[in-house]
Coordinates of C-alpha atoms and ligand atoms in Angstrom, one line a residue:
M1 CA 8.1 -54.8 -50.8
P2 CA 4.3 -54.6 -50.0
S3 CA 3.1 -50.7 -51.1
A4 CA 0.8 -49.4 -49.0
T5 CA -2.9 -49.2 -51.9
K6 CA -4.6 -45.8 -51.6
P7 CA -6.9 -45.7 -48.7
A8 CA -10.9 -44.9 -49.2
P9 CA -11.6 -41.2 -49.7
I10 CA -14.2 -39.9 -46.8
A11 CA -17.3 -38.3 -47.3
P12 CA -16.1 -34.5 -44.8
A13 CA -19.3 -35.0 -43.4
E14 CA -17.5 -38.0 -41.4
L15 CA -14.4 -35.5 -41.4
E16 CA -16.5 -33.4 -40.0
R17 CA -17.5 -35.5 -37.5
L18 CA -14.2 -37.2 -36.6
R19 CA -12.8 -34.3 -36.1
Q20 CA -15.4 -33.4 -33.2
L21 CA -15.5 -37.2 -31.2
A22 CA -11.6 -36.4 -31.8
T23 CA -11.7 -32.7 -30.3
I24 CA -13.9 -34.0 -27.6
A25 CA -12.2 -36.8 -26.2
A26 CA -9.2 -35.0 -26.7
E27 CA -10.9 -32.7 -23.7
H28 CA -11.8 -35.0 -21.0
S29 CA -7.6 -36.3 -21.3
Y30 CA -5.9 -36.7 -17.9
S31 CA -3.0 -35.2 -18.5
P32 CA -2.1 -33.4 -15.1
Y33 CA 2.2 -33.5 -15.8
S34 CA 2.4 -33.0 -19.5
G35 CA -0.8 -30.5 -20.2
F36 CA -0.5 -32.2 -23.5
R37 CA -4.9 -33.3 -24.4
V38 CA -5.4 -35.6 -27.0
G39 CA -7.8 -37.5 -28.3
A40 CA -8.1 -40.2 -30.8
A41 CA -11.0 -41.2 -33.2
L42 CA -11.1 -44.5 -35.1
L43 CA -13.1 -44.5 -38.1
L44 CA -14.0 -48.3 -38.0
T45 CA -14.9 -49.9 -42.3
N46 CA -17.9 -51.3 -40.1
G47 CA -18.3 -47.7 -40.0
T48 CA -18.5 -47.2 -36.4
I49 CA -16.4 -44.0 -34.9
V50 CA -14.5 -45.4 -31.3
T51 CA -12.5 -42.9 -29.9
G52 CA -9.7 -42.9 -26.8
C53 CA -7.9 -39.9 -24.7
N54 CA -3.9 -40.0 -23.3
V55 CA -4.2 -41.5 -20.0
E56 CA -0.8 -40.6 -18.0
N57 CA 0.2 -41.2 -14.8
A58 CA 2.5 -40.4 -12.0
S59 CA 5.0 -43.5 -12.3
Y60 CA 5.0 -41.9 -16.1
R61 CA 6.2 -44.9 -18.3
L62 CA 2.7 -46.2 -17.6
T63 CA 0.8 -43.8 -19.5
S64 CA -1.8 -44.8 -22.4
C65 CA -1.2 -42.8 -25.6
A66 CA -5.2 -41.3 -27.4
E67 CA -4.5 -43.8 -30.3
Q68 CA -3.8 -47.2 -27.6
A69 CA -6.7 -45.8 -25.5
A70 CA -8.4 -46.0 -29.2
I71 CA -7.3 -49.6 -30.2
A72 CA -7.9 -51.3 -26.9
R73 CA -11.5 -49.9 -26.9
A74 CA -12.5 -50.4 -30.7
V75 CA -11.4 -54.5 -29.8
T76 CA -12.9 -54.8 -26.8
E77 CA -16.3 -53.0 -28.1
H78 CA -16.6 -54.5 -31.6
G79 CA -14.0 -57.7 -31.7
P80 CA -10.7 -59.4 -32.7
D81 CA -11.6 -59.2 -36.3
I82 CA -10.9 -54.7 -36.6
R83 CA -10.4 -53.0 -39.8
L84 CA -9.6 -48.8 -39.4
H85 CA -10.5 -47.0 -42.3
A86 CA -9.0 -43.4 -40.7
V87 CA -7.6 -42.3 -38.1
A88 CA -8.3 -38.8 -36.1
V89 CA -5.6 -37.2 -33.5
A90 CA -6.5 -34.2 -31.9
N91 CA -4.2 -32.4 -29.5
L92 CA -5.6 -28.8 -27.9
N93 CA -1.9 -27.7 -28.1
D94 CA -0.9 -25.3 -30.9
A95 CA 1.3 -28.2 -33.0
A96 CA -0.7 -31.0 -35.2
S97 CA 1.3 -33.6 -33.7
M98 CA 2.6 -37.0 -35.4
P99 CA 1.5 -40.0 -33.7
C100 CA 4.8 -41.8 -32.0
G101 CA 5.8 -44.4 -33.2
A102 CA 4.7 -46.8 -31.2
C103 CA 1.2 -45.7 -31.5
R104 CA 1.9 -46.1 -35.5
Q105 CA 2.7 -49.7 -34.7
T106 CA 0.2 -50.4 -32.3
L107 CA -2.6 -48.7 -35.1
A108 CA -0.3 -50.2 -38.3
E109 CA -1.7 -53.8 -37.3
F110 CA -5.5 -53.2 -37.8
G111 CA -5.0 -51.3 -41.0
S112 CA -1.9 -50.3 -43.0
D113 CA -3.6 -48.4 -45.4
S114 CA -5.9 -46.4 -43.0
T115 CA -5.8 -42.5 -43.7
L116 CA -4.5 -40.6 -40.5
I117 CA -5.9 -37.1 -40.3
L118 CA -3.7 -35.2 -37.8
Y119 CA -6.0 -31.6 -36.0
P120 CA -4.5 -29.4 -34.2
G121 CA -5.5 -26.6 -31.3
E122 CA -8.8 -24.8 -32.6
G123 CA -9.0 -24.3 -35.6
G124 CA -5.7 -25.4 -37.1
R125 CA -5.3 -26.5 -40.5
P126 CA -5.5 -30.2 -40.9
E127 CA -2.9 -32.6 -41.6
Q128 CA -3.7 -35.6 -44.2
T129 CA -1.6 -38.6 -44.4
T130 CA -1.4 -42.7 -44.3
L131 CA -0.1 -44.7 -42.2
G132 CA 2.2 -46.9 -44.2
E133 CA 3.2 -42.9 -45.0
L134 CA 4.7 -42.7 -41.2
L135 CA 5.5 -46.7 -41.3
P136 CA 6.4 -48.3 -43.5
N137 CA 7.3 -51.9 -44.4
A138 CA 6.3 -52.1 -40.2
F139 CA 6.4 -55.6 -38.4
R140 CA 4.2 -57.8 -39.2
G141 CA 2.8 -60.5 -37.6
E142 CA 2.7 -63.5 -40.3
F143 CA 6.7 -63.0 -39.7
I144 CA 6.0 -64.6 -36.4
Q145 CA 6.8 -68.5 -36.5
K146 CA 3.5 -71.1 -35.2
N147 CA 4.3 -73.7 -33.6
Ligands
THU1 N1 0.7 -39.1 -26.9 C1 -0.1 -39.5 -27.2 O1 -1.2 -39.7 -26.4 N2 0.3 -40.0 -27.9 C2 1.4 -39.6 -29.2 O2 1.1 -39.6 -30.5 C3 2.2 -39.2 -28.3 C4 1.6 -38.3 -27.2 C5 0.5 -38.3 -25.2 C6 1.3 -39.6 -24.2 C7 2.0 -38.4 -23.3 O3 0.3 -37.7 -22.4 C8 1.3 -36.7 -23.6 O4 0.9 -37.0 -25.2 C9 3.1 -36.3 -23.7 O5 4.0 -37.5 -24.2

């Protein structure tokens, strides 16, 4: 079983930038049904940061999570070879919420050893972990047999 490697540290200024951008993204959230405003900021290994927010729909199951929106945007803007260095997730509610299972799998596709930083609302203490810790032994594309 492959074990997650230790992610490279992130400079404090970079962490602060990620927090700010994830929070701005959360402020843009379209979440009239849950009122749960989430923003994600992806730090790519090419040094750029790409953000996304959750976008809900009256047909609830069509909702897109912030992490998924950010990944779709990152691939659109930077191409299929993107790799994640870090993922910051901010929500404007009180507790730092963990990414859902679907988002863990979506993020792991692009770097399961990336750092994950979870920011609760205003002034709350961030929690730091890795994607590999949250989703050990993720399903990987190498197992798919190609014709
Ligand atoms: N949500 C996210 O954006 N990311 C997650 O990982 C979990 C949930 C959003 C979806 C929905 O708009 C709201 O939070 C409540 O579930």
